[in-house]
mmCIF file with all atom_site columns, N, CA and C in Angstrom:
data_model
loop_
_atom_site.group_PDB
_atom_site.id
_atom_site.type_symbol
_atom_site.label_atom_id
_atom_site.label_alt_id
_atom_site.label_comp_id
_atom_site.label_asym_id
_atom_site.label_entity_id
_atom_site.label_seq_id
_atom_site.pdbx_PDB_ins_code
_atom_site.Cartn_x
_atom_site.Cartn_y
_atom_site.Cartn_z
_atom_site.occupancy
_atom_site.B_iso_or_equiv
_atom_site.pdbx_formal_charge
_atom_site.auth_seq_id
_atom_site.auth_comp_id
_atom_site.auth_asym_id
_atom_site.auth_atom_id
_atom_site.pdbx_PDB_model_num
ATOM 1   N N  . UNK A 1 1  ? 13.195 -53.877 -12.643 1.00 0.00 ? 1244 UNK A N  1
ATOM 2   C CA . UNK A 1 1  ? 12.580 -55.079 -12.107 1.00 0.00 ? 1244 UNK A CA 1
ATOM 3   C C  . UNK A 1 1  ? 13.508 -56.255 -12.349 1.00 0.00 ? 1244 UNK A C  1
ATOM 4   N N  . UNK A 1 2  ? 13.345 -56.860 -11.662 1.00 0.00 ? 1245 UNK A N  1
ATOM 5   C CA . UNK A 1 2  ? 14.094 -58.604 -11.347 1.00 0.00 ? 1245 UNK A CA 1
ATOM 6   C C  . UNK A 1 2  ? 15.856 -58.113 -11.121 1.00 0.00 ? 1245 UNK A C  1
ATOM 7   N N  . UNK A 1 3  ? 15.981 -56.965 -10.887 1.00 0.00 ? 1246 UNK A N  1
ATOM 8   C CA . UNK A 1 3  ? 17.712 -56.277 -10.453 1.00 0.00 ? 1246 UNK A CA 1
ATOM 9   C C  . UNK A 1 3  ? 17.752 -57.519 -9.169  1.00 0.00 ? 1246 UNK A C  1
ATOM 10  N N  . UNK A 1 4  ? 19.079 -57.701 -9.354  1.00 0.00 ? 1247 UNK A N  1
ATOM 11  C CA . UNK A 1 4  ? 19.697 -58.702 -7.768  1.00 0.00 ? 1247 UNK A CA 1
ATOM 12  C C  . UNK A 1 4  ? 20.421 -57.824 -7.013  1.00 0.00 ? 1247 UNK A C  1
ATOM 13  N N  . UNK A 1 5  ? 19.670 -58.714 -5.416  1.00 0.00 ? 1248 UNK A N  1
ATOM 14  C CA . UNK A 1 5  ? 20.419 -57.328 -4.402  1.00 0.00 ? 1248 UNK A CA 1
ATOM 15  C C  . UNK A 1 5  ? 21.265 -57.956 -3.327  1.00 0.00 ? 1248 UNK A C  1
ATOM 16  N N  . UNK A 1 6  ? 21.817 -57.016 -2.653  1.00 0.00 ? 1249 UNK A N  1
ATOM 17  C CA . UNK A 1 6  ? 22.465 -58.376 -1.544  1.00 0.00 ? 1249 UNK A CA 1
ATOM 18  C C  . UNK A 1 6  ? 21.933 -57.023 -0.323  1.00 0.00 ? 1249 UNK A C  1
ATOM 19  N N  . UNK A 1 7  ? 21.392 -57.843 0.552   1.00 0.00 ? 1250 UNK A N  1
ATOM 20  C CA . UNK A 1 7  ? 21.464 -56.849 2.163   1.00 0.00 ? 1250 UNK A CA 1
ATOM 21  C C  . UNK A 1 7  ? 23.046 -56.531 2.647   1.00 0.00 ? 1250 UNK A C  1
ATOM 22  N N  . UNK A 1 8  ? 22.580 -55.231 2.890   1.00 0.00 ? 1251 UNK A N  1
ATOM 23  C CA . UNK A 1 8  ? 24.154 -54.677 3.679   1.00 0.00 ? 1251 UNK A CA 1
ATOM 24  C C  . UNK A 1 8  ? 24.150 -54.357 4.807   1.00 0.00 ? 1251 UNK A C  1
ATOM 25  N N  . UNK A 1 9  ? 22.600 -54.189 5.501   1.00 0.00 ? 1252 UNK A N  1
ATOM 26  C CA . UNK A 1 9  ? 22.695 -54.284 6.924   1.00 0.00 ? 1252 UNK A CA 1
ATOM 27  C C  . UNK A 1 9  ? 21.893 -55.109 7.330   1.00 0.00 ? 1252 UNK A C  1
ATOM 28  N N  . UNK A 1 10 ? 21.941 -55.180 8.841   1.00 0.00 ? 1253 UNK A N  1
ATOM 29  C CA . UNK A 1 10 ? 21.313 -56.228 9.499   1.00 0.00 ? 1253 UNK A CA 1
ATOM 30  C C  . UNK A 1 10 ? 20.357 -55.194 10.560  1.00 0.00 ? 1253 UNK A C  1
ATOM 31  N N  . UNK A 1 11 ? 18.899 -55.548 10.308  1.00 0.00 ? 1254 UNK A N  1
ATOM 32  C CA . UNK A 1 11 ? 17.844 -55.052 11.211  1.00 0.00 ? 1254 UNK A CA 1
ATOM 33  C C  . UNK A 1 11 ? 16.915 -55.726 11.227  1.00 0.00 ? 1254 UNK A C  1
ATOM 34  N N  . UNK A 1 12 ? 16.462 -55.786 13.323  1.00 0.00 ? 1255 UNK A N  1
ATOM 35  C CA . UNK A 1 12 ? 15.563 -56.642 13.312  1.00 0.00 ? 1255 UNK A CA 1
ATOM 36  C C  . UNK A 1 12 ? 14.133 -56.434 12.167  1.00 0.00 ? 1255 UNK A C  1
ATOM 37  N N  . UNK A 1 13 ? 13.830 -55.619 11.826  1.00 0.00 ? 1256 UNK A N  1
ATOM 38  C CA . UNK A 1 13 ? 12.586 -56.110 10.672  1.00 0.00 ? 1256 UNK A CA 1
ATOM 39  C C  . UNK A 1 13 ? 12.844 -56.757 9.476   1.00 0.00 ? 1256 UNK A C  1
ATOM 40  N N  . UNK A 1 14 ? 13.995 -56.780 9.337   1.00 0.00 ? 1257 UNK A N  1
ATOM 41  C CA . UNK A 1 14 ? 14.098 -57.936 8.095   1.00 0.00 ? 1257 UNK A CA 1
ATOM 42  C C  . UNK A 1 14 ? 14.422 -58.845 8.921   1.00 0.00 ? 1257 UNK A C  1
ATOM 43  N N  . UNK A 1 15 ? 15.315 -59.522 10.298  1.00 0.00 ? 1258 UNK A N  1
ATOM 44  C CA . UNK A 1 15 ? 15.232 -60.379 10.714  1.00 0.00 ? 1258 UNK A CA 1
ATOM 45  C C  . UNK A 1 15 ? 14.254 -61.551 11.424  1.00 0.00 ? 1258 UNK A C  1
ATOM 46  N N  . UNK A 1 16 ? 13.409 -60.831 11.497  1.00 0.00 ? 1259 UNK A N  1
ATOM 47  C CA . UNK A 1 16 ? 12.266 -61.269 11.968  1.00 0.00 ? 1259 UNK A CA 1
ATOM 48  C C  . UNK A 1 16 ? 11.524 -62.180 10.958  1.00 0.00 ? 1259 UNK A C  1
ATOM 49  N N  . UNK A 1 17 ? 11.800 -61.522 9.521   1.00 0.00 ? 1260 UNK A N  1
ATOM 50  C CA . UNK A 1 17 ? 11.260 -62.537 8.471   1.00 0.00 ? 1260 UNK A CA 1
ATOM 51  C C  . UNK A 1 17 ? 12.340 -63.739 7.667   1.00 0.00 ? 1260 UNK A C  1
ATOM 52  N N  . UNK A 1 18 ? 13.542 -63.728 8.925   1.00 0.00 ? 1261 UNK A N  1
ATOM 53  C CA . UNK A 1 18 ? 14.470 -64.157 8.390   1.00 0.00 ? 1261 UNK A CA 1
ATOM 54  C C  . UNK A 1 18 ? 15.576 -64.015 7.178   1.00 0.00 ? 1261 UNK A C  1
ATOM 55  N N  . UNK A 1 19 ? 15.610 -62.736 6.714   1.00 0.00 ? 1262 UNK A N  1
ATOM 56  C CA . UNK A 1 19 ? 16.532 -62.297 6.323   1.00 0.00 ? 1262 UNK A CA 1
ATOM 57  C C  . UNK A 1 19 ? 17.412 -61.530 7.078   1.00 0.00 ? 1262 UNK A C  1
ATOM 58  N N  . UNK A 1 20 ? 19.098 -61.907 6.655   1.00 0.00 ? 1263 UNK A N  1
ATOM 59  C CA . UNK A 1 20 ? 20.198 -61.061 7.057   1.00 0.00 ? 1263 UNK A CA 1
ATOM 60  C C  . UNK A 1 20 ? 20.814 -60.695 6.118   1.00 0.00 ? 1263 UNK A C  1
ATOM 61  N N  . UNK A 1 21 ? 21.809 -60.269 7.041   1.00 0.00 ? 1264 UNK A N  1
ATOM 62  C CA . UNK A 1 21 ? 23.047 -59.082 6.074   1.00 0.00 ? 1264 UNK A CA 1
ATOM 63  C C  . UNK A 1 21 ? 23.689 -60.113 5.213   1.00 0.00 ? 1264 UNK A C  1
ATOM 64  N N  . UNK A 1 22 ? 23.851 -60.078 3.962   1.00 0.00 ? 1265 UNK A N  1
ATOM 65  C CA . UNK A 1 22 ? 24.608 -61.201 3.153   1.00 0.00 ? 1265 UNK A CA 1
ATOM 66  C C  . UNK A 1 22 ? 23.815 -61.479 2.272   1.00 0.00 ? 1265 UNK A C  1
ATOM 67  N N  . UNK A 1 23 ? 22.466 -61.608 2.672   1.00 0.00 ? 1266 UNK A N  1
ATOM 68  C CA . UNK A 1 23 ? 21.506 -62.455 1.959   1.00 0.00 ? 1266 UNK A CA 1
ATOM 69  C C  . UNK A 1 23 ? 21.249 -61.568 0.267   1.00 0.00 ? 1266 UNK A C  1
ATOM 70  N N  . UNK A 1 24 ? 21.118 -62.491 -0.308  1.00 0.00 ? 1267 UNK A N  1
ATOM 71  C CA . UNK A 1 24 ? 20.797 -61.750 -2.039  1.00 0.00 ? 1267 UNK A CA 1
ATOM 72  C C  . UNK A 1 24 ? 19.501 -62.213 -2.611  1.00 0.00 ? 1267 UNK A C  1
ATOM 73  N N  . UNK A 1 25 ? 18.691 -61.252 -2.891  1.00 0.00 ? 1268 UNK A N  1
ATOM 74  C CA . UNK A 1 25 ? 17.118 -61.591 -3.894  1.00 0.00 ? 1268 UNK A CA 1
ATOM 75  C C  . UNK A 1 25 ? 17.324 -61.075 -5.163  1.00 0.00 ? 1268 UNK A C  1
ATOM 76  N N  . UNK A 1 26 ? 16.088 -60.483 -5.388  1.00 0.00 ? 1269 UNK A N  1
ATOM 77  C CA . UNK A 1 26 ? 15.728 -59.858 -6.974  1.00 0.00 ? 1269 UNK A CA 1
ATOM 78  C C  . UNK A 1 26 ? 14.369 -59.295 -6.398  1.00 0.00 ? 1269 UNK A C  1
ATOM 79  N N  . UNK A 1 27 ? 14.465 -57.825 -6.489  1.00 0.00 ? 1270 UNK A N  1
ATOM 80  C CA . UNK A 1 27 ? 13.307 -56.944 -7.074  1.00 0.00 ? 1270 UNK A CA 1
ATOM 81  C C  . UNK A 1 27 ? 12.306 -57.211 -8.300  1.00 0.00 ? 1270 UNK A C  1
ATOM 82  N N  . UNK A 1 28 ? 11.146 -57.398 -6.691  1.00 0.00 ? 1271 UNK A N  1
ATOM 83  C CA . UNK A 1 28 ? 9.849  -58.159 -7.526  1.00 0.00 ? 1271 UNK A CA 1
ATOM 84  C C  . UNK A 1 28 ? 8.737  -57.386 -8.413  1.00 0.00 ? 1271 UNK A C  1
ATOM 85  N N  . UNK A 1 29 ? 9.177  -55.807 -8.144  1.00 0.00 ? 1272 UNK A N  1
ATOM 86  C CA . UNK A 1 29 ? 8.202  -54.889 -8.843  1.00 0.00 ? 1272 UNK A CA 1
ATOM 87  C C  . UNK A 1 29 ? 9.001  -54.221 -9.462  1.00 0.00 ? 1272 UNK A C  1
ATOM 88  N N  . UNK A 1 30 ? 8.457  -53.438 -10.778 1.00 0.00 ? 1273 UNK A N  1
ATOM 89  C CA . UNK A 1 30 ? 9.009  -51.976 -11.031 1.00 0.00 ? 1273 UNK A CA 1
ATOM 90  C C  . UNK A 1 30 ? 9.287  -51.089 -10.376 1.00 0.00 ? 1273 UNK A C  1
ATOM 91  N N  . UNK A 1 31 ? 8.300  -50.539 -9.523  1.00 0.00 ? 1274 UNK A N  1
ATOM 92  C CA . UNK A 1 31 ? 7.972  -49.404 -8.508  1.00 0.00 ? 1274 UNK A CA 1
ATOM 93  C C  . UNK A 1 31 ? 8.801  -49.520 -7.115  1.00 0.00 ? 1274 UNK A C  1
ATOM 94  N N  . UNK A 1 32 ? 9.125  -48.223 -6.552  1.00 0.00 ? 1275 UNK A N  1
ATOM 95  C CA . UNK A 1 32 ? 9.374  -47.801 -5.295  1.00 0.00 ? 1275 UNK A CA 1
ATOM 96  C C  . UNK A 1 32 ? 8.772  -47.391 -4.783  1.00 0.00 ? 1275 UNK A C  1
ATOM 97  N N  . UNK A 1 33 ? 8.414  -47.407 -3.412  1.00 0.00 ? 1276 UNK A N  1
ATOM 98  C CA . UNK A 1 33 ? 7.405  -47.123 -2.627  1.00 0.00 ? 1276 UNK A CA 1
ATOM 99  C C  . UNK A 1 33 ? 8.066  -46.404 -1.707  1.00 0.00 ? 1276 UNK A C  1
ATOM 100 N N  . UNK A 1 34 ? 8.465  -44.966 -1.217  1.00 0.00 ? 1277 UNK A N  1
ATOM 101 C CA . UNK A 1 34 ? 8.779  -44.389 -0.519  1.00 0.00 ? 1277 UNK A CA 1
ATOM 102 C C  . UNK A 1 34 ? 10.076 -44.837 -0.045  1.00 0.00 ? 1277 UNK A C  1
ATOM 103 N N  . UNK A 1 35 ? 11.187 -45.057 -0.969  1.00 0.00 ? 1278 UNK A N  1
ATOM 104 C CA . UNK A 1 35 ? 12.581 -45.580 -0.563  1.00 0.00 ? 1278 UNK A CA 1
ATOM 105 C C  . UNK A 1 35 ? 12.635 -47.418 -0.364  1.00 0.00 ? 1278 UNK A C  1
ATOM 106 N N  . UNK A 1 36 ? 11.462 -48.153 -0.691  1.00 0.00 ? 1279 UNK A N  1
ATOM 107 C CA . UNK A 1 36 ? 11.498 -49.138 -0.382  1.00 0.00 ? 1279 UNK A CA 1
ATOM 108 C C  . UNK A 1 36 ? 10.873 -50.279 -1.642  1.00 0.00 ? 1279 UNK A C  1
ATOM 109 N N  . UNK A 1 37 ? 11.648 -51.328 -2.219  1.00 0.00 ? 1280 UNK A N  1
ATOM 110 C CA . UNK A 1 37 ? 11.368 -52.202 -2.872  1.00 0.00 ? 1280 UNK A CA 1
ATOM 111 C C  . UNK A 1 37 ? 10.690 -53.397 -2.388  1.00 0.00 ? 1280 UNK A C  1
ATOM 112 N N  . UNK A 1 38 ? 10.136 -54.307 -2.891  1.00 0.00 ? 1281 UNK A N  1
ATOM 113 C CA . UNK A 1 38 ? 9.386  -55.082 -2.639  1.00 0.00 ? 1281 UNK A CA 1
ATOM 114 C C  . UNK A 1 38 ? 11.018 -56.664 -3.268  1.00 0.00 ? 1281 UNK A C  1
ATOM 115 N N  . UNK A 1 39 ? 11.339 -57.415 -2.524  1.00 0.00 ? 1282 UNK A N  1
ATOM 116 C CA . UNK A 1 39 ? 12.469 -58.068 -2.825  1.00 0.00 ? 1282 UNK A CA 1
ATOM 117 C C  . UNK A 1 39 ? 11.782 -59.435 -2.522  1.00 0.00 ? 1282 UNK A C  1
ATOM 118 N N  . UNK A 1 40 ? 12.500 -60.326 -3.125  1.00 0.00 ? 1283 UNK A N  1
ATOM 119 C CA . UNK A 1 40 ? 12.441 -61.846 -2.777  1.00 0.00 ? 1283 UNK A CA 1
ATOM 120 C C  . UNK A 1 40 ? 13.322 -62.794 -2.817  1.00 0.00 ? 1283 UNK A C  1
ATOM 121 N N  . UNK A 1 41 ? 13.260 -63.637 -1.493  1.00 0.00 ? 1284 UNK A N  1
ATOM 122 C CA . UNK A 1 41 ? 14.625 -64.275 -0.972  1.00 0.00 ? 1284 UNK A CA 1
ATOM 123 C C  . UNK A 1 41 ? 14.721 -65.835 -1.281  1.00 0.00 ? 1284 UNK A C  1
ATOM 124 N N  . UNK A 1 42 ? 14.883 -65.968 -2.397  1.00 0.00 ? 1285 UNK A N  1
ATOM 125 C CA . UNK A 1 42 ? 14.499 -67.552 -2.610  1.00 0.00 ? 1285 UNK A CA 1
ATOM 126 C C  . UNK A 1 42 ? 15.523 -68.757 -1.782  1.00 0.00 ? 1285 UNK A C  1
ATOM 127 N N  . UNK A 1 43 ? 15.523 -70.128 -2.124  1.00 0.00 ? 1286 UNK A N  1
ATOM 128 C CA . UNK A 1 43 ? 16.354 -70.787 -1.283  1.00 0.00 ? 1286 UNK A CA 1
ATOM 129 C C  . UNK A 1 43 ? 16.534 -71.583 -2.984  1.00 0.00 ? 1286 UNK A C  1
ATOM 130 N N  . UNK A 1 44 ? 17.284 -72.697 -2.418  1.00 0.00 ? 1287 UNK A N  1
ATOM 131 C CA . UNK A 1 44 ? 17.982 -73.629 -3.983  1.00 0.00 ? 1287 UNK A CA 1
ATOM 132 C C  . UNK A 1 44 ? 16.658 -74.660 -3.756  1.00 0.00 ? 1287 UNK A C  1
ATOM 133 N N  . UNK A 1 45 ? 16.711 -75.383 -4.874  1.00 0.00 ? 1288 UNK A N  1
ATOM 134 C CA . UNK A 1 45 ? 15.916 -75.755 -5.749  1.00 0.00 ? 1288 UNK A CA 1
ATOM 135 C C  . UNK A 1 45 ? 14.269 -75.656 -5.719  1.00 0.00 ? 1288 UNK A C  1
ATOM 136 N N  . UNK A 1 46 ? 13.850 -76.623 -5.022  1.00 0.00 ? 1289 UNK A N  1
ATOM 137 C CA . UNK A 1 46 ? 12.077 -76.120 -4.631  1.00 0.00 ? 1289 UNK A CA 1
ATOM 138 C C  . UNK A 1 46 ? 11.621 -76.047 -3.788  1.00 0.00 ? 1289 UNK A C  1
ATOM 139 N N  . UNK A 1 47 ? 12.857 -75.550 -2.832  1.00 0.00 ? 1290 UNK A N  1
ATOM 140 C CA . UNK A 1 47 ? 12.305 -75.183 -1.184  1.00 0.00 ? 1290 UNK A CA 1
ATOM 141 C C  . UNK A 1 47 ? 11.469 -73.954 -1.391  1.00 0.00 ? 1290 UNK A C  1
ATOM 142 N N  . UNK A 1 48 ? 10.794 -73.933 -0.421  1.00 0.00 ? 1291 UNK A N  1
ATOM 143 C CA . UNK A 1 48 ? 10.103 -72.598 -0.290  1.00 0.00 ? 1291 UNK A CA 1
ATOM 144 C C  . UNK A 1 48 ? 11.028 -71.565 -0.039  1.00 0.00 ? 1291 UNK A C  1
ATOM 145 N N  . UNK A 1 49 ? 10.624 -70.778 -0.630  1.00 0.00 ? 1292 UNK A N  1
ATOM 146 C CA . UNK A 1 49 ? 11.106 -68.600 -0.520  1.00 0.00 ? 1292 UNK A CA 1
ATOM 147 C C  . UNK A 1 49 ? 11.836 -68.376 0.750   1.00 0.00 ? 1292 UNK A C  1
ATOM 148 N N  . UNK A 1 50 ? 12.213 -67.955 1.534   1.00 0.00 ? 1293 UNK A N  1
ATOM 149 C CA . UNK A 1 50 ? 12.685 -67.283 2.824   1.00 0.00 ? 1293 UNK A CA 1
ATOM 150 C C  . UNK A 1 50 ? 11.624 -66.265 2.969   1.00 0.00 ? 1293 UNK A C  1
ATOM 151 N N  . UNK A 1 51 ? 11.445 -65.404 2.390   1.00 0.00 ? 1294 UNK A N  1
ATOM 152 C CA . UNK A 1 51 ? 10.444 -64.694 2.171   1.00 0.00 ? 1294 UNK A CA 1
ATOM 153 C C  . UNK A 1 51 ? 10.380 -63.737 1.117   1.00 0.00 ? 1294 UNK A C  1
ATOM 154 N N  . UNK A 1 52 ? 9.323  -62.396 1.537   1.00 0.00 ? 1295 UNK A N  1
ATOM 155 C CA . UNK A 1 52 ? 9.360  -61.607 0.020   1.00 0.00 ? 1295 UNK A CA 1
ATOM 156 C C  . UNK A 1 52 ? 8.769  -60.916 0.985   1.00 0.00 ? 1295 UNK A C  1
ATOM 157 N N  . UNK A 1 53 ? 9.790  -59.320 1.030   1.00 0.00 ? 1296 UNK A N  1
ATOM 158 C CA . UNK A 1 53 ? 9.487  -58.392 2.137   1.00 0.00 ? 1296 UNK A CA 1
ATOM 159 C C  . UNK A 1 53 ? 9.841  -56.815 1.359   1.00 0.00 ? 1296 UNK A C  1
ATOM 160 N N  . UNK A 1 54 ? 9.622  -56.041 2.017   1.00 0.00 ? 1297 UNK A N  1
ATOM 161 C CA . UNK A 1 54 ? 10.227 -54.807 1.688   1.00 0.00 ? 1297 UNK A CA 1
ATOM 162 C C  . UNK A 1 54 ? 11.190 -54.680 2.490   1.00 0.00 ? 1297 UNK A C  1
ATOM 163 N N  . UNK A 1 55 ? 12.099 -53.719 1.255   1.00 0.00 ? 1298 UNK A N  1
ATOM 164 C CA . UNK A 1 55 ? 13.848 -53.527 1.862   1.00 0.00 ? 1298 UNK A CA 1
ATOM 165 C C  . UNK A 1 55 ? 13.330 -52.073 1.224   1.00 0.00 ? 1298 UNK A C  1
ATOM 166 N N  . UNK A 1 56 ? 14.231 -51.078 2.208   1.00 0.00 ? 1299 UNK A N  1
ATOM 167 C CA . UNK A 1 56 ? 15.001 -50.131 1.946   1.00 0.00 ? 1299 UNK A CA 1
ATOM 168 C C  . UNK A 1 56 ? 15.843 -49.972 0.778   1.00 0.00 ? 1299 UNK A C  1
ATOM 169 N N  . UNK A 1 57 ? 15.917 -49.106 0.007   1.00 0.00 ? 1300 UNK A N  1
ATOM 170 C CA . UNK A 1 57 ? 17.078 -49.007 -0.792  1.00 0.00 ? 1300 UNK A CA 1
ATOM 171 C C  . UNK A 1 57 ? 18.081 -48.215 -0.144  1.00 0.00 ? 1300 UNK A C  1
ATOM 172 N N  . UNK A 1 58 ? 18.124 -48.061 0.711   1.00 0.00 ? 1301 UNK A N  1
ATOM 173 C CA . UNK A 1 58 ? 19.758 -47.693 1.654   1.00 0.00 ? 1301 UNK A CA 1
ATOM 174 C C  . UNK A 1 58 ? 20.289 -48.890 1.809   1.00 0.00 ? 1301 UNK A C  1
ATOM 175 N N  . UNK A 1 59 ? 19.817 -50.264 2.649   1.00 0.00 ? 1302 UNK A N  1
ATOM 176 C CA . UNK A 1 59 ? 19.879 -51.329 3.043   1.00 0.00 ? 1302 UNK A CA 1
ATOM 177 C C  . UNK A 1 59 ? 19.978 -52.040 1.933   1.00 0.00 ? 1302 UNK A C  1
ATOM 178 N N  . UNK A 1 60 ? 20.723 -52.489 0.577   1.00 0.00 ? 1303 UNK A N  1
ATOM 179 C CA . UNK A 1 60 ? 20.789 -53.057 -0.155  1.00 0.00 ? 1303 UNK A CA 1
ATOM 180 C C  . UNK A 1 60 ? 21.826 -52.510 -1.335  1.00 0.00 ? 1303 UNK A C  1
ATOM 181 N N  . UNK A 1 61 ? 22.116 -53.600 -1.891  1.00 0.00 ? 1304 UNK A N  1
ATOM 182 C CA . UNK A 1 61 ? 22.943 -52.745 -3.088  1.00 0.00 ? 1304 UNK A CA 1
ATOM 183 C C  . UNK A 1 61 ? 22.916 -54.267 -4.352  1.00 0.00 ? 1304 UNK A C  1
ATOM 184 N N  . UNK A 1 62 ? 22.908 -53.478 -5.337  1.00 0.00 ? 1305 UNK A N  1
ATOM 185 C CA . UNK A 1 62 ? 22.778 -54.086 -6.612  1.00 0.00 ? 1305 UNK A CA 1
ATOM 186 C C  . UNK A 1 62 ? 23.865 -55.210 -6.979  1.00 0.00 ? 1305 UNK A C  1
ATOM 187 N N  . UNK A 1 63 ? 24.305 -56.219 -7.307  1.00 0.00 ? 1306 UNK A N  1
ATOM 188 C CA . UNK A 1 63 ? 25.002 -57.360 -7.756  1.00 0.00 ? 1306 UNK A CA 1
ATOM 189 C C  . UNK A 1 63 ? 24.421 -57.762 -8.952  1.00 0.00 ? 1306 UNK A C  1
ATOM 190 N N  . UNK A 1 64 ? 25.640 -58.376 -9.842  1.00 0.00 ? 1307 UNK A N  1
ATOM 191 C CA . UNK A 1 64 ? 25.447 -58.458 -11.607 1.00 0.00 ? 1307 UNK A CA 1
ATOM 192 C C  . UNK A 1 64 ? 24.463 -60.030 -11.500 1.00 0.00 ? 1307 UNK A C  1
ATOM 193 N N  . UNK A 1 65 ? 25.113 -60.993 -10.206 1.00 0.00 ? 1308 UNK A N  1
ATOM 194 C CA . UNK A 1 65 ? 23.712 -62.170 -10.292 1.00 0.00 ? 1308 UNK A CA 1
ATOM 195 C C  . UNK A 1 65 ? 23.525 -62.385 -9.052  1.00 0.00 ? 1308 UNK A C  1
ATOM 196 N N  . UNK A 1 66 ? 22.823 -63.447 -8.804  1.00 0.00 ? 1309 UNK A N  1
ATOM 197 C CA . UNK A 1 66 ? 21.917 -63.900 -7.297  1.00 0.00 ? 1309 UNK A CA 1
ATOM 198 C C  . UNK A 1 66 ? 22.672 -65.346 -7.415  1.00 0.00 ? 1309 UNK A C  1
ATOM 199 N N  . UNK A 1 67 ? 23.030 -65.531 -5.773  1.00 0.00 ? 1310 UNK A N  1
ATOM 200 C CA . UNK A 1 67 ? 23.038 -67.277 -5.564  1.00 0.00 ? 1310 UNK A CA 1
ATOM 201 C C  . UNK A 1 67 ? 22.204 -67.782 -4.609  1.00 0.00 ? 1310 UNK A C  1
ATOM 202 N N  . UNK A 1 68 ? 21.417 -68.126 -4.886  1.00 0.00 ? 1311 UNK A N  1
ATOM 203 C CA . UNK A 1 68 ? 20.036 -68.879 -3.339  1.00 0.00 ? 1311 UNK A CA 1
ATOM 204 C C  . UNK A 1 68 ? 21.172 -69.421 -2.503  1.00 0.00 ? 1311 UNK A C  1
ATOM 205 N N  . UNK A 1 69 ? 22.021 -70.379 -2.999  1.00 0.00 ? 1312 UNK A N  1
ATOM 206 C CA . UNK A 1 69 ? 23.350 -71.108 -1.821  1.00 0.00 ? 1312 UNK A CA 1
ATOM 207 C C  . UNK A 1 69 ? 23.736 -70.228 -0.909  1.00 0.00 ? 1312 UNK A C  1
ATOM 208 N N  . UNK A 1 70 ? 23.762 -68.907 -1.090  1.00 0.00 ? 1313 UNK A N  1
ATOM 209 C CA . UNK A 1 70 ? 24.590 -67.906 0.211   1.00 0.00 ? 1313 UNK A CA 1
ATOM 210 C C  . UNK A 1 70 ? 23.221 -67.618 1.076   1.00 0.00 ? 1313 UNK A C  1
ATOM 211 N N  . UNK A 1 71 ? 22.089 -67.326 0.747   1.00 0.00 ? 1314 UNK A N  1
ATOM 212 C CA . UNK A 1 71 ? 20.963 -67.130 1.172   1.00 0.00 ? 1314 UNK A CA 1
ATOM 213 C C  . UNK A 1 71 ? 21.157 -68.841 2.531   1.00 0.00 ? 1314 UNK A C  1
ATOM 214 N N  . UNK A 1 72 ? 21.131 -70.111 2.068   1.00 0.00 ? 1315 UNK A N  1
ATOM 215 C CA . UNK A 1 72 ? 20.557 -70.949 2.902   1.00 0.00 ? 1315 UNK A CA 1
ATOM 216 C C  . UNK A 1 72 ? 21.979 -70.833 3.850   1.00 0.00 ? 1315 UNK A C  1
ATOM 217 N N  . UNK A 1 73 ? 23.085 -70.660 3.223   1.00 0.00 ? 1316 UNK A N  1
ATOM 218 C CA . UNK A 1 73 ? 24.351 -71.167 4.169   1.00 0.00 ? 1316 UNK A CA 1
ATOM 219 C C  . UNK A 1 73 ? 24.141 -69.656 5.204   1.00 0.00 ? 1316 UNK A C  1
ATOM 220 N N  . UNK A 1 74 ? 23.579 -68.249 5.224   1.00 0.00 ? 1317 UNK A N  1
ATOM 221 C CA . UNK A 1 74 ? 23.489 -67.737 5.971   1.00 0.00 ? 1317 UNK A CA 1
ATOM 222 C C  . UNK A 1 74 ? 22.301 -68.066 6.581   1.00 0.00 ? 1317 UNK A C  1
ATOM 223 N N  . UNK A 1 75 ? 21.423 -68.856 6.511   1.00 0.00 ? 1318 UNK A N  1
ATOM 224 C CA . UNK A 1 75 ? 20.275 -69.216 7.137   1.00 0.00 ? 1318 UNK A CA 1
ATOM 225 C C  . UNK A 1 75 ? 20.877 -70.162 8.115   1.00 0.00 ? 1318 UNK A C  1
ATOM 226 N N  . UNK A 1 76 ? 21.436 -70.914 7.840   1.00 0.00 ? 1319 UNK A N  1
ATOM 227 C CA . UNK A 1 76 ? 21.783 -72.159 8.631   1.00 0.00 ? 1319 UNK A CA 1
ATOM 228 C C  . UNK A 1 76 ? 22.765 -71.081 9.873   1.00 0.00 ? 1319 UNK A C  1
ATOM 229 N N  . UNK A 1 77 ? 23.886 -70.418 9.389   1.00 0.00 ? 1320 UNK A N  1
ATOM 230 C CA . UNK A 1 77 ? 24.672 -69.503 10.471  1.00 0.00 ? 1320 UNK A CA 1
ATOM 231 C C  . UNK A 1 77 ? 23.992 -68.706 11.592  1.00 0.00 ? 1320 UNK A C  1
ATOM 232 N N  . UNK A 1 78 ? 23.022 -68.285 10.710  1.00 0.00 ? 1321 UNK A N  1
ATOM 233 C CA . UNK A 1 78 ? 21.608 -67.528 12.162  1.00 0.00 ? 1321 UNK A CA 1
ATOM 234 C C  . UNK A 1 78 ? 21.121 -68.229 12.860  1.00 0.00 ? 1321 UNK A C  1
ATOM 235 N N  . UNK A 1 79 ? 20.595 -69.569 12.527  1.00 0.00 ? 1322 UNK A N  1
ATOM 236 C CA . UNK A 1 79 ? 19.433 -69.764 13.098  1.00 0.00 ? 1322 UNK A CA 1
ATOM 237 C C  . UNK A 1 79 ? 19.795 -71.550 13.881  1.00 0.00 ? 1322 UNK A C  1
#
């Protein structure tokens, strides 16, 4: 729990909630649910979340920390 992840691919069901490939959270539960974590995409300081979705654990991979800054600067590049 609370592991940091970064997305490694890009699919519309995480795009749809506004996450892309790049983007980095932290695993919000202990548990896996059939290959899939429950993650959350925060932004810098007290903006609201991006969201808090389930990812794949194919679609993700582990990093030693999280930066919300790469999260908004790929928000701003999408959208």
């Amino acid at each position: 729990m609370m592991d940091c992840i970064e997305i490694i691919a890009e699919k519309e069901k995480y795009s749809k909630n506004g996450v892309h490939k790049g983007m980095q959270g932290w695993i919000c539960l202990d548990d896996c649910t059939d290959g899939y974590w429950l993650v959350n995409f925060p932004q810098c300081d007290e903006k609201d979340d991006i969201a808090e979705i389930s990812i794949n654990e194919k679609d993700m991979k582990t990093i030693p920390a999280m930066n919300a800054e790469i999260n908004e600067k790929n928000k701003r590049n999408v959208w």
